[in-house]
Short mmCIF file of C-alpha atoms in Angstrom, two decimals:
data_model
loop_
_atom_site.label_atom_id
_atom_site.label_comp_id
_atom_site.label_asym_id
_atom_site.label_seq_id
_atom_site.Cartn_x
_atom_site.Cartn_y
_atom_site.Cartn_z
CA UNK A 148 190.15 49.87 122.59
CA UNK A 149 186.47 50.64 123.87
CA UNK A 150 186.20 49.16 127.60
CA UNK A 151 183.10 46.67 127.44
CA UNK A 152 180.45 47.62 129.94
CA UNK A 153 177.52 45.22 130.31
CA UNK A 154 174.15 45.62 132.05
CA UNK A 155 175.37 43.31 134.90
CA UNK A 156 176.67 44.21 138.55
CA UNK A 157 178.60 42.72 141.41
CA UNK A 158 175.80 41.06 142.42
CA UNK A 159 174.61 39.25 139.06
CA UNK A 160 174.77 35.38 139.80
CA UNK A 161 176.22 33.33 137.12
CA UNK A 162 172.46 31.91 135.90
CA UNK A 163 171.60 35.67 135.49
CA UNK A 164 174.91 35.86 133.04
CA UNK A 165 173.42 33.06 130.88
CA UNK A 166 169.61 33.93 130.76
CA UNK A 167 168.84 33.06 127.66
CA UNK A 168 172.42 31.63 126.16
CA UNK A 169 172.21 28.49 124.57
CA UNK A 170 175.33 26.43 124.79
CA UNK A 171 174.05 23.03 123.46
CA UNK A 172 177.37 21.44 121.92
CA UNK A 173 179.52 23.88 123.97
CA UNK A 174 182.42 21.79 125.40
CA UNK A 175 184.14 23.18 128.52
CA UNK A 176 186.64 22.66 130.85
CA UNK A 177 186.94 23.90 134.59
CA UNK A 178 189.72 22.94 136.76
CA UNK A 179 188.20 23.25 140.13
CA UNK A 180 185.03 22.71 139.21
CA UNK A 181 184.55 20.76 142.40
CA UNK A 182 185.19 23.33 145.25
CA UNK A 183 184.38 26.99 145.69
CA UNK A 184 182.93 28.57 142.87
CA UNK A 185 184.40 26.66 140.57
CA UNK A 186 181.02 24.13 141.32
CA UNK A 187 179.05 27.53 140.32
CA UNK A 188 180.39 28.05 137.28
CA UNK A 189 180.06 24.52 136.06
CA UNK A 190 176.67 24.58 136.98
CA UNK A 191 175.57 27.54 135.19
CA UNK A 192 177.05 26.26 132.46
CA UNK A 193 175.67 23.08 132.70
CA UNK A 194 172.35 24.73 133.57
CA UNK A 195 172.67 26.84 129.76
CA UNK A 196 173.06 23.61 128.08
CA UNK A 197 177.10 23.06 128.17
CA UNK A 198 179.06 19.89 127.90
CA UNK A 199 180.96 20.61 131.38
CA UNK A 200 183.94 18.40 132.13
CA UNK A 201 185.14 19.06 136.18
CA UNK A 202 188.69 19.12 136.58
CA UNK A 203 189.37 17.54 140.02
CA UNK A 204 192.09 16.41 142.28
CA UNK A 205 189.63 15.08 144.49
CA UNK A 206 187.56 12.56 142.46
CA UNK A 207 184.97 11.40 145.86
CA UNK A 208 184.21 15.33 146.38
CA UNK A 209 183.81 15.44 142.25
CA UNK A 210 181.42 12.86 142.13
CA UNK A 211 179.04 14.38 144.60
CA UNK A 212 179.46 17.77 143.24
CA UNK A 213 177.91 15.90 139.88
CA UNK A 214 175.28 14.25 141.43
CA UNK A 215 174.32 17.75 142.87
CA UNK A 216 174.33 19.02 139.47
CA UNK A 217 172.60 16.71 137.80
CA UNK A 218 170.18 17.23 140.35
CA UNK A 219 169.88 20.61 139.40
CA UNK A 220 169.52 20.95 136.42
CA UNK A 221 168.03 19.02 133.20
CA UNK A 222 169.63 21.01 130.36
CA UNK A 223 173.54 20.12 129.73
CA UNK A 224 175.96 17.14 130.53
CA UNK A 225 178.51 16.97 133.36
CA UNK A 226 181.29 14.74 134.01
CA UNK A 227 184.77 14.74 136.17
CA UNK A 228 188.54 13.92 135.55
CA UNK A 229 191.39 13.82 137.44
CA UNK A 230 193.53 16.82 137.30
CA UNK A 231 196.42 17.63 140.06
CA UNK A 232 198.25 20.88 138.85
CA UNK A 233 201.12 19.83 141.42
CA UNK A 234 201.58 16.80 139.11
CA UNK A 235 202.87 17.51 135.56
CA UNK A 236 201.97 13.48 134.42
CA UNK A 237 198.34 14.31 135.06
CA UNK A 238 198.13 17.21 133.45
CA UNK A 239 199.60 15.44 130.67
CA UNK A 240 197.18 12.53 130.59
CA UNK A 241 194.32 14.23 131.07
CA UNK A 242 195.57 16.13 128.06
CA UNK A 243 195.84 12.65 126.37
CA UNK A 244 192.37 11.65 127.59
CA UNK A 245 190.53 14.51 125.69
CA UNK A 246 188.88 13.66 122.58
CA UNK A 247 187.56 16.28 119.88
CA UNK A 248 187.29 19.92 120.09
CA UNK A 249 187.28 22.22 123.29
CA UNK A 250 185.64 25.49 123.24
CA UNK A 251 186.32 26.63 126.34
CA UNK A 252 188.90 26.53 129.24
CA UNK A 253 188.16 27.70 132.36
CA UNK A 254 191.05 27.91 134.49
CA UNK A 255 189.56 28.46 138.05
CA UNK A 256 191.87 26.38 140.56
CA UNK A 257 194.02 27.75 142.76
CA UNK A 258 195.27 27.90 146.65
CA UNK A 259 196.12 31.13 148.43
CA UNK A 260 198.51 32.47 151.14
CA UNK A 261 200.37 29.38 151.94
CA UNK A 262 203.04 28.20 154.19
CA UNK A 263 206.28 28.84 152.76
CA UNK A 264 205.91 25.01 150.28
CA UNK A 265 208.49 23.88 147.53
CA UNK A 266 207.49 21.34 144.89
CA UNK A 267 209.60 18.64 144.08
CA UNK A 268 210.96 20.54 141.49
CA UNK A 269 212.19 22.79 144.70
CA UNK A 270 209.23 25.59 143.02
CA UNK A 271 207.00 28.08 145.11
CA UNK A 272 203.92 26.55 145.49
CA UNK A 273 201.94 29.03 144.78
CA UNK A 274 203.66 29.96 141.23
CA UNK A 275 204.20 26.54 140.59
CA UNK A 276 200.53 25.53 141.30
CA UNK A 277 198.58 28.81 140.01
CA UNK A 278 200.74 29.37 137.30
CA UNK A 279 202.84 26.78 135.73
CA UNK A 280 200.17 24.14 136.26
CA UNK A 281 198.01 25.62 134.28
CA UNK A 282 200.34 26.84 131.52
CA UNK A 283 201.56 23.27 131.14
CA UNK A 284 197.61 22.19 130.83
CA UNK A 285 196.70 25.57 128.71
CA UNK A 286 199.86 24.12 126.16
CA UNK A 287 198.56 20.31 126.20
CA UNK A 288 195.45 21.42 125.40
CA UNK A 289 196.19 24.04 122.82
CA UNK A 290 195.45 21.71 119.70
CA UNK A 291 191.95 20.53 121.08
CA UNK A 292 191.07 24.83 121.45
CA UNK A 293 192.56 25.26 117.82
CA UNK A 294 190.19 22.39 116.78
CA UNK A 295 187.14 23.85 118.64
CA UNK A 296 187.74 27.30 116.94
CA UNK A 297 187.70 25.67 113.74
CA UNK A 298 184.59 23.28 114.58
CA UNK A 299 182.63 26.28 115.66
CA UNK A 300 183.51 28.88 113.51
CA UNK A 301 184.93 31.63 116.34
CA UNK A 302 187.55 31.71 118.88
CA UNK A 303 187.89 29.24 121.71
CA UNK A 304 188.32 31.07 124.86
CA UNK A 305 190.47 30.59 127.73
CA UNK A 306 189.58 32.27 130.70
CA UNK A 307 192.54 33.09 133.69
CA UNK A 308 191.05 33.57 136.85
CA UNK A 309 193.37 36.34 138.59
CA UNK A 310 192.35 37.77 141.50
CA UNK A 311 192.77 41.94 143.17
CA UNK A 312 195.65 40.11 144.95
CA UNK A 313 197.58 41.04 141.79
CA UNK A 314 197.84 44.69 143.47
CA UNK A 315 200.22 43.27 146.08
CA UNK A 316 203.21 42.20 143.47
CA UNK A 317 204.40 41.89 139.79
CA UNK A 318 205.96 38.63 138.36
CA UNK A 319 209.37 39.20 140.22
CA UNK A 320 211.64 37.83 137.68
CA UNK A 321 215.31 38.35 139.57
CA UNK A 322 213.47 35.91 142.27
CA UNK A 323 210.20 34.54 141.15
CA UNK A 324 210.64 31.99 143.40
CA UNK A 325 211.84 33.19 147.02
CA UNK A 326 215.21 31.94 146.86
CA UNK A 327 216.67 34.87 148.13
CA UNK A 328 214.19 37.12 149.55
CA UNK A 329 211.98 36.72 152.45
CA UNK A 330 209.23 34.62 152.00
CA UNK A 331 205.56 36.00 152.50
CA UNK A 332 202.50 34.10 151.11
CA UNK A 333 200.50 37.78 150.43
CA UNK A 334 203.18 38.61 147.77
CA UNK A 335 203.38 34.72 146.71
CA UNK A 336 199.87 35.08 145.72
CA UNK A 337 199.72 38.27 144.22
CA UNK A 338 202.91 37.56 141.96
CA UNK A 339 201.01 34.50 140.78
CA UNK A 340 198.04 36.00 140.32
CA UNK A 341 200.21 38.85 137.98
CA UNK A 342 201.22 35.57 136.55
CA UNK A 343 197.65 33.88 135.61
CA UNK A 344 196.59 37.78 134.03
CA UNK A 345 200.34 38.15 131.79
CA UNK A 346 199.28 34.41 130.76
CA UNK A 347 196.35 35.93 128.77
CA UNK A 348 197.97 38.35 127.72
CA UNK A 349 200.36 35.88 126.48
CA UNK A 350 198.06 33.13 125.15
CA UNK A 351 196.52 35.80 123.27
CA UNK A 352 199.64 37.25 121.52
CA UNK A 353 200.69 33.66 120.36
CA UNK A 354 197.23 31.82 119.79
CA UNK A 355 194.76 34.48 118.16
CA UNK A 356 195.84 33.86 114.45
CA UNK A 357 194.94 30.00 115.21
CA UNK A 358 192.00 31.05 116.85
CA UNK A 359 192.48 30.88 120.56
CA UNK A 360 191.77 33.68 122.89
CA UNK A 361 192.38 34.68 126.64
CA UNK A 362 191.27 37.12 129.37
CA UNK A 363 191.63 37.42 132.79
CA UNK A 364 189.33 37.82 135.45
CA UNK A 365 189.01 38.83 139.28
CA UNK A 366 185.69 37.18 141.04
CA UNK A 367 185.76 39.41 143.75
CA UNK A 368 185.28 38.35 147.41
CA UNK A 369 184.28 35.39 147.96
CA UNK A 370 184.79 32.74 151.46
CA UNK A 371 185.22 29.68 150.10
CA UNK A 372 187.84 26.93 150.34
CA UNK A 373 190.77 28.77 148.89
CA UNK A 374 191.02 30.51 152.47
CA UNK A 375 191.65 27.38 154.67
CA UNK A 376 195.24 28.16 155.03
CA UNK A 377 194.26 31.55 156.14
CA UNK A 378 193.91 31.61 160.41
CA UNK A 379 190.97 32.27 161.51
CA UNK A 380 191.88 35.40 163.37
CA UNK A 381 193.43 36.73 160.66
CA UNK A 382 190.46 36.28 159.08
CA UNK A 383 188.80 38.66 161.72
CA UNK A 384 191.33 41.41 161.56
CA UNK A 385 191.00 41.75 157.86
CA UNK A 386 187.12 41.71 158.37
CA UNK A 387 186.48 39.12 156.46
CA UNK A 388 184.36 37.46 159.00
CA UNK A 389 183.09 38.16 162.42
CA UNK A 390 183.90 36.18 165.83
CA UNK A 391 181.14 33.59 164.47
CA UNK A 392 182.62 33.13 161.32
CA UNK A 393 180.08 34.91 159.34
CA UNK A 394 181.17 36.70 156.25
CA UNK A 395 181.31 40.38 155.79
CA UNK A 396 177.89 40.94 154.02
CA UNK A 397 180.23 43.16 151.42
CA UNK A 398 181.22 39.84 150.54
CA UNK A 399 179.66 37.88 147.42
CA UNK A 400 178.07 34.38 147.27
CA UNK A 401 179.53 31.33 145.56
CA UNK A 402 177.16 32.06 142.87
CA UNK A 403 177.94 36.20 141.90
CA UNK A 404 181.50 35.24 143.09
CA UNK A 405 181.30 32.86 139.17
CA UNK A 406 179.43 35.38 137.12
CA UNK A 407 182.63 36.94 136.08
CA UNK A 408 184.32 33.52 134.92
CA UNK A 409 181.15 32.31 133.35
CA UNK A 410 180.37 36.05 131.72
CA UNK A 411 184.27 35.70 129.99
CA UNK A 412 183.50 31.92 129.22
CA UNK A 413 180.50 32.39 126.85
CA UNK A 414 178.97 35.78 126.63
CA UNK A 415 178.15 36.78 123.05
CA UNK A 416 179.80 40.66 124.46
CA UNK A 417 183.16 39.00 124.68
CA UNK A 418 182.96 37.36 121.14
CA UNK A 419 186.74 37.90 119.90
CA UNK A 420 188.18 39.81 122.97
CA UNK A 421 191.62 38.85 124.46
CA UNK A 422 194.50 39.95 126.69
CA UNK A 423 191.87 42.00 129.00
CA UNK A 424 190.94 42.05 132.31
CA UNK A 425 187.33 41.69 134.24
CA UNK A 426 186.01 42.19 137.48
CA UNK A 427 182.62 42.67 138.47
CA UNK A 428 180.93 40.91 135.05
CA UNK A 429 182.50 44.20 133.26
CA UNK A 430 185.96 44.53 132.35
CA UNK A 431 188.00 46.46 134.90
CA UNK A 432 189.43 50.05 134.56
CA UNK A 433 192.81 50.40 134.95
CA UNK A 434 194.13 50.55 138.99
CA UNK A 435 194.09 53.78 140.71
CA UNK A 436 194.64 54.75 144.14
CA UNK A 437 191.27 56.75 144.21
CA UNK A 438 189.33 52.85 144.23
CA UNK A 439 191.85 50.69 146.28
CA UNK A 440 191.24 47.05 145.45
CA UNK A 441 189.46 47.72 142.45
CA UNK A 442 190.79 47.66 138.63
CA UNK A 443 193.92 46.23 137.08
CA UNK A 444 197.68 47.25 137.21
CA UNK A 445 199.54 48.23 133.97
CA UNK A 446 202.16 45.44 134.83
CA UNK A 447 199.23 42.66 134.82
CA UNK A 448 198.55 43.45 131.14
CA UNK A 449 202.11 44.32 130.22
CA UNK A 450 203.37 42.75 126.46
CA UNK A 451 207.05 42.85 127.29
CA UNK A 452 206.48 41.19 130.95
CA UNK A 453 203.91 38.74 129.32
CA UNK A 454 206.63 37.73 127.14
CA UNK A 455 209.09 37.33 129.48
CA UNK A 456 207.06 34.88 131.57
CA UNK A 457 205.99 32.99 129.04
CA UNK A 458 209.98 31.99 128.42
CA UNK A 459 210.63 31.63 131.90
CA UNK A 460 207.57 29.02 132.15
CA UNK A 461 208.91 27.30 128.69
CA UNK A 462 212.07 26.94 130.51
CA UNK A 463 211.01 25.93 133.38
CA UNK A 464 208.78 23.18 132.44
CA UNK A 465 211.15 21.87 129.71
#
């Protein structure tokens, strides 16, 4: 397969992605759309002429983030519903909720290095939420995407947002959720992260003849909210900030930290691409030890491993 390169950089901001993309009658869904640069990529979207629904589990901090919007921008529509990935009957209903076609799902929450936390279920948190949580949405959903593929006339698109903190640990499938090993919330995060890129792998394998298709996607750097479990000194020592909190100017903003998302979301240059992976609004080579923290690991895209999660979630989630 040819690797798509585009004219745009680490630094393109979403808007620059959709210069001149018209996405009147586009419907889309973001989970997180109201933190981080989830807001971003709604906007831009919105901005291009989208039918944005936000994803929340905070509806107060939704509705300001729509107000902001709508503030922004005259072109598209925006509206929020109430989505907790921790919460399986919500996922369901908003499921049940939805009404016609969906072109595109953006699957953009997540939470990062946290405390050693089980789920009711007695899941990792961080699988449970990054992962499963949106497979059990992805699967509710999945007849709304068929019908939006067959409304429009191409493939809906589901977009996984991954993250370079795949690097740090495949889907461990002899303990996937630290019942036996050590816990540490780096390799937490970067075996769900392996998770959310073997999902599009997997979506794709199962849902391209009905016309649904999926890629993953690493934002790059980006301080947002998905560090506040992180301490600040720790912070620091991984130069991520100085003593004042500032960011490491090698750091992107809010808005080039969505271009990637929005870029996989709608870009004519991704028309009928799956199972890939993008960084940097291109998509990424594969991992070598020449660019540490750059590119994607064979076991992110891997069929057989993309497969075998898939059953795992299945099982797990009844």
């Amino acid at each position: 397969m040819t690797r798509i390169t585009t004219p745009f950089t680490a630094r393109s901001t979403a808007h620059e992605v959709v210069e001149g993309l018209d996405l009147a009658g586009t419907r889309i869904v973001v989970t997180g759309g109201a933190s981080g640069i989830g807001v971003e990529t709604a906007r831009a979207l919105v901005a291009a002429g989208a039918d944005v629904t936000i994803a929340a589990r905070k509806m107060d901090q939704a509705e300001e983030v729509l107000a902001d919007i709508r503030r922004s921008t005259d072109s598209g529509t925006v509206q929020a519903a109430y989505l907790d990935l921790q919460k399986r009957d919500t996922l369901q209903a908003f499921a049940d909720d939805w009404r016609g076609p969906l072109d595109v799902l953006i699957d953009n929450a997540g939470v990062m290095a946290t405390p050693e936390t089980r789920t009711p279920e007695g899941w990792e948190l961080q699988f449970s939420n990054n992962h499963l949580g949106h497979f059990a949405l992805a699967n509710a959903l999945q007849g709304a995407l068929v019908e939006g593929a067959q409304a429009s006339g191409s493939p809906s698109r589901l977009v996984s947002l991954s993250s370079t903190g795949h690097h740090r640990s495949p889907v461990v499938f002899d303990d996937v959720m630290f019942e036996r090993r050590e816990y540490d919330p780096w390799a937490a995060y970067g075996q769900s992260k392996t998770a959310n890129s073997l999902f599009a792998v997997g979506v794709t394998s199962r849902w391209a003849d009905d016309g649904v298709l999926a890629n993953a996607v690493h934002p790059g750097g980006i301080i947002t909210p998905l560090q506040r479990h992180l301490p600040k000194q720790e912070m620091i020592d991984r130069g991520w900030i100085d003593a004042d909190g500032t960011p490491n100017p090698a750091f992107k903003s809010t808005e080039q930290g969505a271009a990637t998302s929005v870029f996989v979301a709608v870009h004519p240059l991704v028309e009928g691409v799956g199972a890939r992976y993008f960084e940097d609004v291109n998509e990424a080579e594969p991992f070598s030890d020449d660019a540490p923290g750059r590119g994607v690991k064979g076991y992110a895209l891997d069929t057989e491993q993309a497969d075998r999660l898939w059953g795992l979630s299945e099982q797990l989630l009844g």
